Every structure is written in structure tokens, then in C-alpha cells.
């Protein structure tokens, strides 16, 4: 079982610990009153919801105090990076509602400067070229309880190191034949500080610098210097870099750089029933387990967008989960709650029937069509109303009829009267079945003309209200219903064993063909949200929906388990569920 974060849902504190640090720095006049943060993705995959947390945090921090946030592509590992990823990242950050203005940078633009910094380290005796193999380096590193030991190359002269490093760059050595290492302390209690590698040889073409380089700088060397070159004041990263902070500071201190950004760590976002690691997400894409990075079941920003999530809902979610220094897992139900809360206000309500059952109103005149008034959103009167066509033949939801209803079933049944939303009371008179299969194929009902609009003048009540569409007017559509992509809260958890793909939910996608929508939906813009009454929030699929072949995604159901929890804990956030 995943331990869920019990903090979420609490009223978000006016400030988090990073905001407090920034405020204190401003008050103390540090950095001449500037606040510059950065969001530094590696362009080796699409952004996911964890990145959204980092984006909201970094851009939010600087925006609050009139600072800047740089978008920096941390592209020093050429094997898996590409321009496609760069473009997708820009699109996703923009879509989330953030603006880096002209502050877009690439670590690969610093390659020459980084090389010079490495030469400087060699010159002052703080870096050396090592010919140990990768295995030997690991072996020499020691363990948490045992100090490492010095490489035989550690005491090479400055001249020899300068020459070897120049030759590394010139391509005179094979991949892996040697590396450049910082000369720090092989007995340092923090293993990161035991002469970390700064450069390795890698004959891989880079998507921006091509074949120009065959040596590439390591993350720990690149990141602090990139931050410094850009004048970043607060370099915010996830907790797994806590041990690397000492090295971050060592590089800048040793090179006596003119500015020294402060690294601050926070807990990464984990969501239950979800994997948030690019490596795993790539595997889902490459193995064809999902249809692509923007498959609506993916926890990527592009997946959420296609599914029908709004930037507002995601930003609100990131605000609610807060920023802490302890790792925890957030319930995916909170995300869904944030989406409902947003869509409840903005999505027009319409009628759609996912599994149609035909109803003929035997006493309704043949050929007659009425245009009935329907309210677009009771939450927002300014959204007005629309006309919905009604006729003798309609579709209702198959599950809204039961021939032998159990006690608490208040919908349609033989002899029973219910309300058709915005239309009339109808009573089921006859059930038509397929003679071979016994399946119910049609209901023959009567309607009460006195109940137009959905109210009986004699005050008689009905217990059920059904949504419907007119057979002759409804437009056909395919509707895709989604479920968690994984069956386990913590897919691939060591305790549950196995590989994370062993826990794929076979029912994560249900495709319904033959659905019928009220006619106005033929013109729905892809991604534009609607509430299908009683069924959830939906949008036309941006990838597959065409005017002649409508495809809708269910963004989220109406059932909200979080509404109550949040309401109780905050004393009032309004839930959207019903
Ligand atoms: P992954 O683990 O998914 O491969 P990453 O950390 O390698 O992610 P980067 O492109 O390096 O991906 O991340 C860019 C920024 O986003 C980093 O500052 C990183 O700390 C932050 N980030 C990545 N994943 C999360 C997460 N789950 N929660 C919060 N921030 C995250
Ligand atoms: Mg990373």
C-alpha cells in the first residue's frame, strides 16, 4: 500500500518553505533584490505532471516578486535528446500558462565555456584525467562505510592533464577510455565528493551541436555553472540532489565564480496508480502499451490536455499539494477533484447517450418536432440556454431501464413514470425484445403533454429524471472512457514485486461506439469541455475526432470522493460532484 499524503486538502498555507527563503533573502537584500529561478528539463521526453509541480513552483516564485524564470534545456547527454522534445516542452509550459519571455537557454550553448572552466580546474590542480575503467572507478570509490582509494592517475601533473584533456576533446581516445574527474577527496563521507566525473567521452551526435563534441560534461558540473552563467539566484531541484549540493557548491567555490546561486531541494510529486519517470513513460510509448506520449491515459501534460484537463485545474492541483521536504504520494482523486471543480463552473451541460435504447412515444404525433429549452449551466446563469429537438423517437441510456427493478432503482421500468430532462413525463407501456436473444430492443411509452418542460401541473412527482436525445437529430460518436492505467497504487513497487508493466490495467480504456449526442455537439471544438449530464465531463479528441467521425474522451466522471474530504478540511471548498 502506498502511504498517501495526509496534508493535501488542508487549506494551503499562504507560503511554503521556499517562498519563506526567498522572502528572507529579499528582506536581507541578497542578490541585489533579484529573484531568478529556472525550470531545467532535459529534452529527452515529454513533460509529466511532476514537471508541472516544478514549473508552477519556479514560475510562481519569481512572478510573485517580479523576478524571472528561465527555461533551460539541460541537454548534455545527447543519446536521447531531440528537437521534438524541445518543442513539446515549450508547448506544454506555455499551455500551462507560463511565460519565459526571451529567457530560453540551452546548456549546450555553454559547451565552450564549460570546457574552459574544466581547463581552469586542471590548472589549479583540482581536476585530472583518469584512465581507470568505469568498473575500476566504481570499485575504487569505496562504500558508505569504507573510504575510497586514490586512482594511480590522481597525481598526474597539470601539464600532463591539460594535454590529455585537450586530446580527449580532439578525439584521440576511445569512448570510455578515460574521463576527467574533480580532485576532491576519496575519503569524503559524502560519496558524491569522491572525485566525481566531470567529463566523459561519448561519440554521439548531439541534436544541436552535431559532431562538434565527442566529450560531454556531466550534470553536476554543468548545472551549477549554467545557473551561475545565467545569474540564477535560487536553484530549486528535487530531493534526490540533496547530496549533490555539496558538489554544486564546491565547483562554484573552487572556481571562485562571481555569483553563487543557492540550491534548494523539495520533495518530488508522486501520484498513486501512476508512474512519473520519463524512462518508464518512454517504455509505455515504445512498447505500444499506450498510443503515444499524448495518450489520454498518460500522466504527461500533453496526455492530460488531450484528455480534457485544463491548465487551471493542473495549476490549482499543484497549489493544493503544496511544497514540502518530505516525500509522499498524492491521491490521484485529488487531481480529478481539481478538474471537476474547474469544469463544474465552465463546462456547458449537454445530453448524450452512451449506450442507446430506443424509446417510441406512441401518443406523440408522427413527424412533430419540438425545440425545447435547456439550461447550459445552472452554476452560471450567464451561460444562457439552448434549444434541443424532441420527437416521437428518442434514445435513453440502456442502464436507465430495468425490467425487474430492485428496490432503490428509481429510473424507468414497466408501468413506471419518469421525467425526461427539459421535456415530458413518460410512462413505460410495453417492452419490445429480440425474439432470439431476449434482449430489450425498444420501449414503447406514452408521454403526458401537460408536463412540457418537465413539471406536472397537478403537482405529481416522479423519482427519476433521465437524459435523452432525439433519434432523428442525434449525432453518432465514439466515446472513450478511461480508467487508471495501473491496477496497483504503486506500480512495480519492490514490495509487490515484478516490473511496472506487469500492473497495467487491461480495462484502462473502454471504447463505446454507437453513442448518440445532442446535435450541437457536432460542432464541438477539440478539447472544449462539456458535461454530459449524469455521465461526466467530456471533450472532442484533438487527435482523432473529425466532423464526419466524432470521437469524445471522458475527462473525468462526476463521482467525487474528494469533495467531502476537502470540504471538511477546508471548511468550504465547493465540490462539483453529485
Ligand atoms: P524523470 O525522473 O521523470 O526522468 P527528471 O528529473 O529526469 O525526470 P528533468 O527533465 O531533469 O527530468 O526535470 C526537469 C525538472 O523537473 C527538474 O528540476 C526536476 O527536479 C523536476 N521534476 C522532475 N520530476 C519531478 C517530480 N515528479 N516532481 C517534481 N519535480 C520534478
Ligand atoms: Mg533529470
Tab-separated table of C-alpha atoms in Angstrom, residues 225-411:
chain	number	residue	atom	x	y	z
A	225	UNK	CA	27.809	26.575	-13.865
A	226	UNK	CA	24.770	27.066	-16.116
A	227	UNK	CA	22.881	28.515	-13.138
A	228	UNK	CA	25.826	30.781	-12.403
A	229	UNK	CA	26.224	31.943	-16.015
A	230	UNK	CA	22.550	32.900	-16.137
A	231	UNK	CA	22.584	34.682	-12.799
A	232	UNK	CA	20.078	32.324	-11.234
A	233	UNK	CA	19.509	33.218	-7.587
A	234	UNK	CA	17.542	30.193	-6.363
A	235	UNK	CA	18.160	26.831	-7.997
A	236	UNK	CA	15.296	24.612	-6.969
A	237	UNK	CA	15.549	20.872	-7.501
A	238	UNK	CA	14.135	17.642	-6.180
A	239	UNK	CA	15.344	15.891	-3.042
A	240	UNK	CA	17.482	13.274	-4.742
A	241	UNK	CA	20.000	16.040	-5.428
A	242	UNK	CA	20.469	16.845	-1.767
A	243	UNK	CA	23.807	15.019	-1.609
A	244	UNK	CA	24.920	16.751	-4.797
A	245	UNK	CA	24.552	20.186	-3.254
A	246	UNK	CA	27.995	19.887	-1.704
A	247	UNK	CA	29.462	19.339	-5.165
A	248	UNK	CA	27.353	22.156	-6.632
A	249	UNK	CA	28.894	24.484	-4.075
A	250	UNK	CA	32.396	23.007	-4.443
A	251	UNK	CA	32.542	23.689	-8.186
A	252	UNK	CA	31.436	27.312	-7.792
A	253	UNK	CA	33.632	27.943	-4.747
A	254	UNK	CA	36.684	26.335	-6.284
A	255	UNK	CA	36.292	28.347	-9.486
A	256	UNK	CA	35.573	31.480	-7.403
A	257	UNK	CA	32.710	32.385	-9.687
A	258	UNK	CA	31.294	35.917	-9.411
A	259	UNK	CA	27.894	34.674	-8.331
A	260	UNK	CA	26.791	31.632	-6.402
A	261	UNK	CA	23.170	30.510	-6.757
A	262	UNK	CA	21.583	28.716	-3.832
A	263	UNK	CA	20.387	25.156	-4.385
A	264	UNK	CA	17.179	24.313	-2.533
A	265	UNK	CA	15.587	20.864	-2.603
A	266	UNK	CA	11.923	19.937	-2.377
A	267	UNK	CA	10.022	16.643	-2.493
A	268	UNK	CA	9.073	15.396	-5.926
A	269	UNK	CA	5.476	14.644	-6.734
A	270	UNK	CA	4.364	11.026	-6.669
A	271	UNK	CA	0.835	10.038	-7.640
A	272	UNK	CA	-0.784	6.710	-6.891
A	273	UNK	CA	-1.776	4.445	-9.823
A	274	UNK	CA	0.748	6.401	-11.892
A	275	UNK	CA	4.398	6.229	-12.923
A	276	UNK	CA	6.263	9.520	-13.205
A	277	UNK	CA	9.624	8.744	-14.659
A	278	UNK	CA	10.490	9.534	-18.220
A	279	UNK	CA	12.290	6.227	-18.555
A	280	UNK	CA	9.099	4.367	-17.688
A	281	UNK	CA	6.891	6.639	-19.771
A	282	UNK	CA	9.146	6.054	-22.784
A	283	UNK	CA	8.797	2.328	-22.230
A	284	UNK	CA	4.992	2.629	-22.318
A	285	UNK	CA	5.225	4.538	-25.593
A	286	UNK	CA	7.847	2.330	-27.221
A	287	UNK	CA	6.157	-0.937	-26.308
A	288	UNK	CA	2.875	0.388	-27.698
A	289	UNK	CA	1.115	-0.041	-24.354
A	290	UNK	CA	-0.270	3.446	-24.951
A	291	UNK	CA	-0.811	5.149	-28.303
A	292	UNK	CA	1.809	7.850	-27.708
A	293	UNK	CA	3.050	10.499	-25.296
A	294	UNK	CA	-0.314	12.228	-25.545
A	295	UNK	CA	-2.428	9.147	-24.956
A	296	UNK	CA	-5.161	10.442	-22.621
A	297	UNK	CA	-4.151	7.795	-20.065
A	298	UNK	CA	-0.619	9.153	-19.811
A	299	UNK	CA	0.349	11.416	-16.876
A	300	UNK	CA	2.029	13.735	-19.357
A	301	UNK	CA	0.913	17.329	-19.778
A	302	UNK	CA	0.027	16.512	-23.378
A	303	UNK	CA	-1.931	13.459	-22.254
A	304	UNK	CA	-3.896	15.481	-19.713
A	305	UNK	CA	-4.539	18.183	-22.300
A	306	UNK	CA	-5.915	15.670	-24.778
A	307	UNK	CA	-7.967	14.031	-22.049
A	308	UNK	CA	-9.628	17.372	-21.334
A	309	UNK	CA	-7.734	18.670	-18.307
A	310	UNK	CA	-7.439	22.442	-18.116
A	311	UNK	CA	-4.328	24.437	-17.197
A	312	UNK	CA	-6.344	25.981	-14.365
A	313	UNK	CA	-7.126	22.573	-12.875
A	314	UNK	CA	-3.487	21.484	-13.047
A	315	UNK	CA	-2.206	24.733	-11.559
A	316	UNK	CA	-4.775	24.503	-8.810
A	317	UNK	CA	-3.730	20.927	-8.109
A	318	UNK	CA	-0.075	21.973	-7.870
A	319	UNK	CA	-1.028	24.749	-5.466
A	320	UNK	CA	-3.058	22.399	-3.279
A	321	UNK	CA	-0.428	19.702	-2.930
A	322	UNK	CA	1.997	22.320	-1.673
A	323	UNK	CA	5.756	22.115	-1.430
A	324	UNK	CA	7.422	20.125	1.291
A	325	UNK	CA	10.695	18.476	2.093
A	326	UNK	CA	9.329	15.014	2.796
A	327	UNK	CA	8.478	12.517	0.081
A	328	UNK	CA	4.865	11.459	-0.113
A	329	UNK	CA	2.313	10.147	-2.550
A	330	UNK	CA	-0.697	12.179	-3.589
A	331	UNK	CA	-4.075	10.570	-4.304
A	332	UNK	CA	-4.979	10.817	-7.973
A	333	UNK	CA	-8.534	11.513	-6.759
A	334	UNK	CA	-7.380	14.978	-5.726
A	335	UNK	CA	-6.341	15.725	-9.312
A	336	UNK	CA	-9.716	14.620	-10.551
A	337	UNK	CA	-11.371	16.729	-7.894
A	338	UNK	CA	-9.485	19.821	-9.064
A	339	UNK	CA	-10.618	19.170	-12.623
A	340	UNK	CA	-14.273	18.746	-11.649
A	341	UNK	CA	-14.140	21.898	-9.612
A	342	UNK	CA	-12.933	23.857	-12.624
A	343	UNK	CA	-15.194	22.218	-15.222
A	344	UNK	CA	-18.247	22.434	-12.997
A	345	UNK	CA	-18.092	26.178	-13.450
A	346	UNK	CA	-17.103	26.440	-17.068
A	347	UNK	CA	-18.379	23.390	-18.967
A	348	UNK	CA	-21.782	23.700	-20.668
A	349	UNK	CA	-24.090	20.818	-19.850
A	350	UNK	CA	-25.464	18.802	-22.693
A	351	UNK	CA	-27.178	15.474	-23.209
A	352	UNK	CA	-25.557	12.411	-24.702
A	353	UNK	CA	-26.483	8.772	-24.612
A	354	UNK	CA	-23.574	6.365	-24.418
A	355	UNK	CA	-25.465	3.061	-24.703
A	356	UNK	CA	-28.676	3.893	-26.530
A	357	UNK	CA	-32.026	2.211	-26.032
A	358	UNK	CA	-34.782	3.358	-28.343
A	359	UNK	CA	-37.997	4.726	-26.873
A	360	UNK	CA	-41.059	5.354	-29.034
A	361	UNK	CA	-43.657	7.714	-27.621
A	362	UNK	CA	-46.747	6.089	-29.029
A	363	UNK	CA	-49.099	9.019	-28.398
A	364	UNK	CA	-46.698	11.670	-29.738
A	365	UNK	CA	-47.688	12.868	-33.235
A	366	UNK	CA	-45.617	11.404	-36.063
A	367	UNK	CA	-43.400	13.954	-37.761
A	368	UNK	CA	-43.731	16.526	-34.994
A	369	UNK	CA	-40.561	18.177	-33.746
A	370	UNK	CA	-40.387	20.478	-30.752
A	371	UNK	CA	-37.476	22.666	-29.795
A	372	UNK	CA	-37.232	22.545	-26.008
A	373	UNK	CA	-35.352	24.985	-23.802
A	374	UNK	CA	-32.379	23.537	-21.937
A	375	UNK	CA	-30.192	25.396	-19.458
A	376	UNK	CA	-26.486	25.454	-20.313
A	377	UNK	CA	-25.092	25.629	-16.811
A	378	UNK	CA	-27.170	26.071	-13.654
A	379	UNK	CA	-23.935	27.159	-11.892
A	380	UNK	CA	-23.638	30.132	-14.211
A	381	UNK	CA	-26.820	31.856	-15.473
A	382	UNK	CA	-24.772	33.975	-17.896
A	383	UNK	CA	-24.176	30.841	-19.939
A	384	UNK	CA	-27.814	31.002	-21.024
A	385	UNK	CA	-29.859	28.261	-22.602
A	386	UNK	CA	-30.216	26.425	-25.881
A	387	UNK	CA	-32.865	24.600	-27.863
A	388	UNK	CA	-32.853	20.814	-28.029
A	389	UNK	CA	-35.003	18.958	-30.582
A	390	UNK	CA	-37.555	16.472	-29.288
A	391	UNK	CA	-39.547	13.979	-31.320
A	392	UNK	CA	-41.561	10.762	-31.232
A	393	UNK	CA	-38.472	8.550	-31.189
A	394	UNK	CA	-35.740	9.140	-28.655
A	395	UNK	CA	-32.816	7.285	-27.181
A	396	UNK	CA	-32.314	6.857	-23.460
A	397	UNK	CA	-29.437	5.216	-21.637
A	398	UNK	CA	-29.810	1.433	-21.673
A	399	UNK	CA	-28.941	1.256	-17.977
A	400	UNK	CA	-31.784	3.657	-17.164
A	401	UNK	CA	-34.283	0.866	-17.756
A	402	UNK	CA	-34.705	-2.362	-15.834
A	403	UNK	CA	-37.451	-4.835	-16.462
A	404	UNK	CA	-37.364	-6.073	-12.891
A	405	UNK	CA	-36.041	-3.140	-10.872
A	406	UNK	CA	-34.620	-3.697	-7.408
A	407	UNK	CA	-35.899	-1.580	-4.519
A	408	UNK	CA	-33.842	1.571	-4.889
A	409	UNK	CA	-33.886	1.771	-8.664
A	410	UNK	CA	-35.841	4.951	-9.442
A	411	UNK	CA	-35.427	5.034	-13.179
